[in-house]
XYZ file of N, CA and C in Angstrom:
519
model
N 227.119 -38.623 -18.957
C 226.120 -38.275 -19.902
C 225.731 -39.396 -20.821
N 224.468 -39.677 -20.964
C 223.929 -40.720 -21.759
C 223.716 -40.202 -23.162
N 224.258 -40.811 -24.127
C 224.151 -40.433 -25.550
C 223.477 -41.409 -26.347
N 222.512 -40.931 -27.177
C 221.714 -41.688 -28.107
C 222.213 -41.396 -29.467
N 222.646 -42.412 -30.226
C 223.062 -42.233 -31.581
C 222.025 -42.951 -32.502
N 221.347 -42.150 -33.295
C 220.347 -42.670 -34.166
C 220.963 -42.720 -35.573
N 221.266 -43.955 -36.058
C 221.944 -44.141 -37.293
C 220.952 -44.312 -38.436
N 221.010 -43.446 -39.468
C 220.146 -43.513 -40.609
C 221.013 -43.760 -41.922
N 221.182 -45.037 -42.161
C 221.905 -45.455 -43.406
C 221.096 -46.654 -43.957
N 220.566 -46.582 -45.203
C 219.753 -47.642 -45.697
C 220.438 -48.924 -45.915
N 221.707 -48.983 -45.898
C 222.436 -50.241 -46.063
C 223.661 -50.219 -45.215
N 223.514 -50.044 -43.915
C 224.584 -49.912 -42.962
C 225.531 -51.184 -43.028
N 224.921 -52.291 -43.034
C 225.705 -53.557 -42.926
C 226.200 -54.052 -44.346
N 225.619 -53.492 -45.406
C 225.861 -53.985 -46.702
C 226.841 -53.039 -47.479
N 226.528 -51.754 -47.580
C 227.275 -50.879 -48.477
C 228.071 -49.840 -47.744
N 227.878 -49.698 -46.436
C 228.531 -48.609 -45.755
C 229.868 -49.020 -45.267
N 230.891 -48.191 -45.561
C 232.205 -48.409 -45.012
C 232.437 -47.518 -43.708
N 232.157 -46.188 -44.013
C 232.395 -45.186 -42.944
C 231.419 -45.290 -41.812
N 230.104 -45.199 -42.192
C 229.056 -45.200 -41.214
C 229.005 -46.504 -40.356
N 229.309 -47.643 -40.986
C 229.353 -48.927 -40.247
C 230.481 -48.885 -39.228
N 231.569 -48.346 -39.624
C 232.769 -48.271 -38.716
C 232.432 -47.324 -37.530
N 231.883 -46.187 -37.825
C 231.446 -45.235 -36.810
C 230.527 -45.824 -35.857
N 229.430 -46.456 -36.383
C 228.424 -47.023 -35.540
C 228.969 -48.177 -34.650
N 229.845 -48.969 -35.188
C 230.478 -50.095 -34.475
C 231.295 -49.478 -33.324
N 232.046 -48.444 -33.587
C 232.812 -47.819 -32.567
C 231.959 -47.199 -31.469
N 230.853 -46.604 -31.857
C 229.967 -46.063 -30.881
C 229.268 -47.082 -30.026
N 228.950 -48.201 -30.537
C 228.323 -49.294 -29.814
C 229.260 -49.800 -28.667
N 230.515 -49.722 -28.836
C 231.424 -50.115 -27.784
C 231.682 -49.130 -26.659
N 231.065 -48.009 -26.772
C 231.316 -46.998 -25.742
C 230.256 -47.118 -24.569
N 230.803 -46.754 -23.405
C 229.943 -46.738 -22.207
C 229.008 -45.484 -22.248
N 227.782 -45.780 -21.843
C 226.770 -44.629 -21.889
C 226.355 -44.151 -23.188
N 226.579 -45.025 -24.229
C 226.190 -44.665 -25.590
C 225.286 -45.843 -26.097
N 224.116 -45.372 -26.610
C 223.115 -46.329 -27.213
C 223.042 -46.032 -28.630
N 223.179 -47.026 -29.466
C 223.074 -46.894 -30.933
C 221.919 -47.663 -31.429
N 221.167 -46.915 -32.234
C 219.934 -47.448 -32.902
C 220.026 -47.410 -34.346
N 220.070 -48.535 -35.014
C 220.102 -48.575 -36.481
C 218.673 -48.463 -37.027
N 218.221 -47.224 -37.363
C 216.902 -46.963 -37.636
C 216.329 -47.781 -38.886
N 217.173 -47.884 -39.953
C 216.674 -48.695 -41.060
C 216.513 -50.116 -40.815
N 217.290 -50.705 -39.873
C 217.104 -52.104 -39.430
C 215.912 -52.229 -38.589
N 215.627 -51.217 -37.756
C 214.408 -51.198 -36.853
C 213.160 -51.056 -37.682
N 213.212 -50.256 -38.764
C 211.987 -49.857 -39.477
C 212.208 -50.048 -40.989
N 212.362 -51.270 -41.411
C 212.601 -51.472 -42.879
C 211.392 -51.141 -43.662
N 210.237 -51.105 -43.109
C 209.010 -50.758 -43.821
C 208.740 -49.198 -43.755
N 209.632 -48.470 -43.013
C 209.411 -47.042 -42.842
C 208.385 -46.619 -41.863
N 207.804 -47.582 -41.179
C 206.743 -47.246 -40.140
C 207.487 -47.145 -38.752
N 207.603 -45.994 -38.304
C 208.385 -45.741 -37.038
C 207.517 -45.918 -35.796
N 208.005 -46.590 -34.836
C 207.358 -46.711 -33.561
C 207.648 -45.440 -32.760
N 206.795 -44.486 -32.858
C 206.892 -43.147 -32.240
C 207.213 -43.231 -30.824
N 206.432 -44.029 -30.064
C 206.551 -44.040 -28.644
C 207.878 -44.693 -28.239
N 208.375 -45.695 -28.943
C 209.696 -46.258 -28.645
C 210.785 -45.252 -28.942
N 210.688 -44.488 -29.945
C 211.701 -43.483 -30.281
C 211.653 -42.421 -29.310
N 210.485 -41.966 -28.886
C 210.375 -40.938 -27.909
C 210.958 -41.329 -26.522
N 210.722 -42.641 -26.202
C 211.215 -43.170 -24.921
C 212.795 -43.180 -24.988
N 213.398 -43.502 -26.087
C 214.837 -43.562 -26.301
C 215.376 -42.142 -26.139
N 214.730 -41.135 -26.780
C 215.165 -39.774 -26.608
C 215.108 -39.328 -25.113
N 213.966 -39.611 -24.504
C 213.764 -39.222 -23.118
C 214.844 -39.770 -22.195
N 215.404 -40.982 -22.518
C 216.381 -41.637 -21.675
C 217.827 -41.040 -21.896
N 217.987 -40.158 -22.893
C 219.324 -39.670 -23.228
C 219.495 -38.234 -22.770
N 220.739 -37.833 -22.649
C 221.089 -36.402 -22.375
C 221.612 -35.719 -23.716
N 222.034 -36.566 -24.570
C 222.520 -36.087 -25.865
C 221.938 -36.968 -26.975
N 221.506 -36.346 -28.044
C 220.974 -37.153 -29.257
C 221.822 -36.745 -30.450
N 222.355 -37.694 -31.161
C 223.150 -37.525 -32.410
C 222.495 -38.262 -33.547
N 222.182 -37.578 -34.642
C 221.762 -38.176 -35.857
C 222.998 -38.531 -36.617
N 223.254 -39.729 -36.965
C 224.416 -40.164 -37.783
C 223.902 -40.637 -39.181
N 224.467 -40.036 -40.247
C 223.951 -40.309 -41.625
C 224.916 -39.918 -42.701
N 224.879 -40.541 -43.837
C 225.594 -40.043 -44.941
C 224.821 -38.869 -45.613
N 225.485 -37.889 -45.957
C 224.905 -36.749 -46.660
C 224.429 -37.112 -48.014
N 223.141 -37.028 -48.328
C 222.606 -37.269 -49.575
C 222.042 -35.996 -50.214
N 222.600 -35.603 -51.361
C 222.093 -34.350 -52.047
C 221.848 -33.261 -51.100
N 222.839 -33.030 -50.207
C 222.893 -31.871 -49.254
C 221.731 -32.074 -48.288
N 221.318 -33.274 -47.975
C 220.229 -33.537 -47.043
C 220.516 -34.943 -46.412
N 219.528 -35.453 -45.857
C 219.616 -36.718 -45.158
C 218.875 -37.807 -45.885
N 219.129 -39.122 -45.489
C 218.283 -40.161 -46.000
C 216.851 -39.927 -45.650
N 215.964 -40.569 -46.479
C 214.513 -40.338 -46.368
C 213.962 -40.692 -45.018
N 214.399 -41.780 -44.384
C 213.901 -42.207 -43.044
C 214.144 -41.176 -41.994
N 215.218 -40.427 -42.052
C 215.445 -39.419 -41.111
C 214.395 -38.354 -41.204
N 214.022 -37.956 -42.373
C 212.940 -36.987 -42.490
C 211.644 -37.542 -41.975
N 211.377 -38.761 -42.251
C 210.162 -39.395 -41.678
C 210.156 -39.454 -40.165
N 211.392 -39.786 -39.638
C 211.566 -39.721 -38.154
C 211.212 -38.438 -37.572
N 211.723 -37.354 -38.135
C 211.498 -35.992 -37.713
C 209.926 -35.734 -37.731
N 209.356 -36.019 -38.891
C 207.983 -35.765 -39.075
C 207.046 -36.559 -38.073
N 207.449 -37.710 -37.792
C 206.605 -38.508 -36.962
C 206.899 -38.371 -35.453
N 208.187 -38.317 -35.078
C 208.551 -38.389 -33.673
C 208.494 -37.043 -33.026
N 208.927 -35.986 -33.715
C 208.957 -34.633 -33.205
C 207.599 -34.024 -33.105
N 206.705 -34.585 -32.359
C 205.312 -34.139 -32.245
C 205.180 -32.883 -31.456
N 204.186 -32.081 -31.901
C 203.786 -30.866 -31.188
C 203.262 -31.365 -29.825
N 203.676 -30.658 -28.840
C 203.216 -31.113 -27.447
C 204.180 -32.088 -26.765
N 205.081 -32.603 -27.544
C 206.128 -33.431 -27.049
C 207.502 -32.769 -27.232
N 207.826 -32.475 -28.524
C 209.172 -31.912 -28.840
C 209.132 -30.390 -28.877
N 208.032 -29.819 -29.103
C 207.947 -28.350 -29.291
C 206.435 -27.904 -28.970
N 206.315 -26.526 -28.949
C 205.017 -26.055 -28.537
C 205.025 -25.737 -27.091
N 203.973 -25.110 -26.552
C 203.987 -24.713 -25.125
C 204.040 -25.851 -24.210
N 203.700 -27.025 -24.558
C 203.744 -28.259 -23.750
C 204.913 -29.118 -24.138
N 205.576 -28.869 -25.163
C 206.656 -29.719 -25.704
C 208.038 -29.404 -25.110
N 208.496 -30.201 -24.146
C 209.768 -29.945 -23.507
C 210.719 -31.142 -23.532
N 210.527 -32.048 -24.467
C 211.294 -33.324 -24.398
C 212.812 -33.081 -24.603
N 213.087 -32.116 -25.410
C 214.568 -31.887 -25.687
C 215.271 -30.783 -24.889
N 214.508 -30.156 -24.023
C 215.075 -29.034 -23.172
C 216.175 -29.679 -22.254
N 217.246 -29.052 -22.204
C 218.430 -29.534 -21.401
C 219.207 -30.613 -22.127
N 218.807 -30.975 -23.284
C 219.579 -32.017 -23.980
C 220.508 -31.411 -25.083
N 221.579 -32.076 -25.395
C 222.391 -31.695 -26.475
C 221.939 -32.367 -27.709
N 222.037 -31.733 -28.870
C 221.653 -32.326 -30.162
C 222.625 -32.046 -31.239
N 223.033 -33.070 -31.974
C 224.096 -32.923 -33.046
C 223.855 -33.838 -34.124
N 224.728 -33.752 -35.147
C 224.724 -34.593 -36.222
C 226.152 -35.151 -36.482
N 226.199 -36.298 -36.930
C 227.490 -36.904 -37.454
C 227.241 -37.334 -38.912
N 227.832 -36.631 -39.767
C 227.647 -36.914 -41.164
C 228.946 -37.338 -41.902
N 228.726 -38.086 -42.956
C 229.835 -38.423 -43.891
C 229.506 -37.860 -45.219
N 230.534 -37.399 -45.930
C 230.339 -36.851 -47.237
C 231.161 -37.660 -48.257
N 230.691 -37.801 -49.434
C 231.556 -38.483 -50.412
C 232.636 -37.582 -50.890
N 232.466 -36.340 -50.898
C 233.414 -35.362 -51.347
C 234.387 -34.953 -50.279
N 235.620 -34.521 -50.625
C 236.553 -33.988 -49.693
C 236.195 -32.632 -49.156
N 236.742 -32.219 -48.045
C 236.361 -30.938 -47.347
C 236.552 -29.770 -48.332
N 237.494 -29.810 -49.270
C 237.744 -28.740 -50.210
C 236.590 -28.439 -51.021
N 235.685 -29.376 -51.280
C 234.457 -29.089 -52.034
C 233.512 -28.280 -51.236
N 233.541 -28.381 -49.957
C 232.604 -27.615 -49.043
C 233.231 -26.295 -48.582
N 233.589 -25.457 -49.557
C 234.139 -24.154 -49.276
C 233.447 -23.131 -50.318
N 233.423 -21.965 -49.972
C 232.800 -20.940 -51.005
C 233.415 -21.086 -52.288
N 234.687 -21.348 -52.442
C 235.335 -21.449 -53.718
C 235.313 -22.937 -54.246
N 234.818 -23.852 -53.482
C 234.743 -25.271 -53.970
C 233.497 -25.479 -54.810
N 233.438 -26.688 -55.314
C 232.327 -27.058 -56.255
C 230.908 -26.877 -55.591
N 230.844 -27.101 -54.259
C 229.514 -27.034 -53.663
C 229.095 -25.707 -53.206
N 230.102 -24.740 -53.116
C 229.860 -23.383 -52.812
C 229.480 -22.971 -51.378
N 229.304 -24.008 -50.612
C 228.857 -23.815 -49.190
C 229.796 -24.657 -48.259
N 230.049 -24.094 -47.072
C 230.721 -24.812 -46.059
C 229.701 -25.876 -45.476
N 230.245 -26.928 -44.897
C 229.403 -27.963 -44.387
C 228.470 -27.462 -43.316
N 228.896 -26.470 -42.522
C 228.062 -25.921 -41.440
C 226.810 -25.241 -42.087
N 226.930 -24.650 -43.236
C 225.802 -24.066 -43.962
C 224.793 -25.090 -44.490
N 225.393 -26.236 -44.944
C 224.572 -27.337 -45.469
C 223.702 -27.900 -44.324
N 224.236 -27.915 -43.161
C 223.604 -28.476 -41.940
C 222.722 -27.556 -41.180
N 222.549 -26.336 -41.694
C 221.750 -25.339 -40.936
C 220.294 -25.856 -40.641
N 219.654 -26.537 -41.502
C 218.302 -27.100 -41.203
C 218.284 -27.927 -39.894
N 219.401 -28.695 -39.582
C 219.390 -29.412 -38.432
C 219.655 -28.581 -37.172
N 220.434 -27.522 -37.374
C 220.597 -26.556 -36.278
C 219.304 -25.838 -36.050
N 218.567 -25.588 -37.087
C 217.258 -24.901 -36.942
C 216.295 -25.822 -36.124
N 216.339 -27.148 -36.416
C 215.533 -28.058 -35.650
C 215.931 -28.048 -34.211
N 217.190 -28.073 -33.919
C 217.694 -27.976 -32.472
C 217.103 -26.744 -31.879
N 217.204 -25.606 -32.531
C 216.678 -24.390 -31.942
C 215.183 -24.462 -31.602
N 214.412 -25.028 -32.620
C 212.947 -25.164 -32.577
C 212.536 -26.073 -31.419
N 213.296 -27.056 -31.155
C 212.850 -28.002 -30.098
C 213.564 -27.678 -28.745
N 214.238 -26.456 -28.714
C 214.905 -26.035 -27.506
C 215.980 -26.960 -27.032
N 216.729 -27.614 -27.928
C 217.903 -28.410 -27.605
C 219.131 -27.516 -27.760
N 220.249 -27.940 -27.210
C 221.525 -27.266 -27.307
C 222.300 -27.858 -28.501
N 222.423 -27.097 -29.550
C 223.150 -27.519 -30.783
C 224.591 -27.661 -30.435
N 225.166 -28.853 -30.773
C 226.641 -29.043 -30.689
C 227.195 -29.132 -32.045
N 228.474 -28.874 -32.142
C 229.214 -28.795 -33.359
C 229.078 -30.125 -34.080
N 228.773 -30.061 -35.391
C 228.682 -31.325 -36.132
C 229.991 -32.102 -36.233
N 229.879 -33.417 -36.263
C 231.021 -34.305 -36.524
C 230.958 -34.655 -38.014
N 232.061 -34.449 -38.747
C 232.032 -34.696 -40.144
C 233.162 -35.550 -40.643
N 232.878 -36.596 -41.315
C 233.953 -37.411 -42.008
C 233.856 -37.083 -43.500
N 234.802 -36.286 -44.012
C 234.778 -35.920 -45.349
C 235.431 -37.014 -46.220
N 235.118 -37.024 -47.540
C 235.749 -37.829 -48.504
C 235.647 -39.331 -48.230
N 234.458 -39.780 -47.941
C 234.277 -41.179 -47.617
C 234.469 -42.079 -48.849
N 234.292 -41.586 -50.067
C 234.550 -42.333 -51.205
C 236.064 -42.438 -51.340
N 236.587 -43.555 -51.146
C 237.987 -43.758 -51.259
C 238.800 -43.369 -50.024
N 238.192 -43.283 -48.893
C 238.898 -42.993 -47.654
C 239.899 -44.006 -47.336
N 241.055 -43.632 -46.935
C 242.127 -44.557 -46.509
C 241.840 -45.263 -45.176
N 242.443 -46.377 -44.963
C 242.250 -47.037 -43.659
C 242.757 -46.120 -42.535
N 243.810 -45.382 -42.819
C 244.409 -44.541 -41.726
C 243.397 -43.345 -41.382
N 242.858 -42.742 -42.484
C 241.935 -41.677 -42.266
C 240.653 -42.118 -41.562
N 240.209 -43.348 -41.964
C 239.010 -43.862 -41.309
C 239.302 -44.183 -39.819
N 240.430 -44.702 -39.504
C 240.822 -45.001 -38.107
C 240.922 -43.695 -37.350
N 241.401 -42.668 -37.952
C 241.458 -41.337 -37.240
C 240.065 -40.790 -36.980
N 239.139 -41.045 -38.003
C 237.787 -40.574 -37.815
C 237.079 -41.247 -36.753
N 237.311 -42.539 -36.689
C 236.690 -43.377 -35.661
C 237.126 -42.926 -34.245
N 238.533 -42.685 -34.102
C 239.058 -42.211 -32.870
C 238.397 -40.883 -32.494
N 238.336 -39.953 -33.424
C 237.698 -38.652 -33.199
C 236.251 -38.752 -32.827
N 235.592 -39.688 -33.523
C 234.113 -39.895 -33.203
C 233.905 -40.336 -31.788
N 234.707 -41.267 -31.345
C 234.571 -41.772 -29.942
C 234.791 -40.548 -28.969
N 235.744 -39.727 -29.251
C 235.959 -38.551 -28.400
C 234.686 -37.594 -28.512
N 234.243 -37.396 -29.667
C 233.036 -36.569 -29.878
C 231.865 -37.049 -28.984
N 231.628 -38.327 -29.045
C 230.539 -38.932 -28.332
C 230.622 -38.950 -26.766
N 231.899 -38.984 -26.324
C 232.104 -39.071 -24.827
C 232.593 -37.760 -24.150
N 232.675 -36.792 -24.898
C 233.128 -35.532 -24.191
C 231.995 -34.827 -23.512
């Protein structure tokens, strides 16, 4: 299975600890292509045809990003708006994602305990990510369970190593 990982972190090489480690691990895997979207499009102008070609060459597409205010970094929303065109990704003629798996790999600053009905955020992480599952449904992709690295602020080296190991498994299963 060919997996495409689209990384959306505005400072992957500069400020990211978790997402940089995950992206680096993914780059070393066979049949996995990693695209650093902010590095490719620092001006925010996405090459729609190049992105569509990358998706078409994959069997699985994973959006990797840090969770920002219960959502994604801005470039990911721009990517969705520009790349997921009617007639290509959805609509009666849009079949680009049919037969493909679609998922997200997110990191949160807060620990998992905050993502519980009784936690500060009041929602489980799966509830926060429902818009992405809705996108998968709309484009006729097969939604796969999200990969989550909780508590990235202050994550221990051991916990990060475990997350990297689990991410490799997630991308290659």
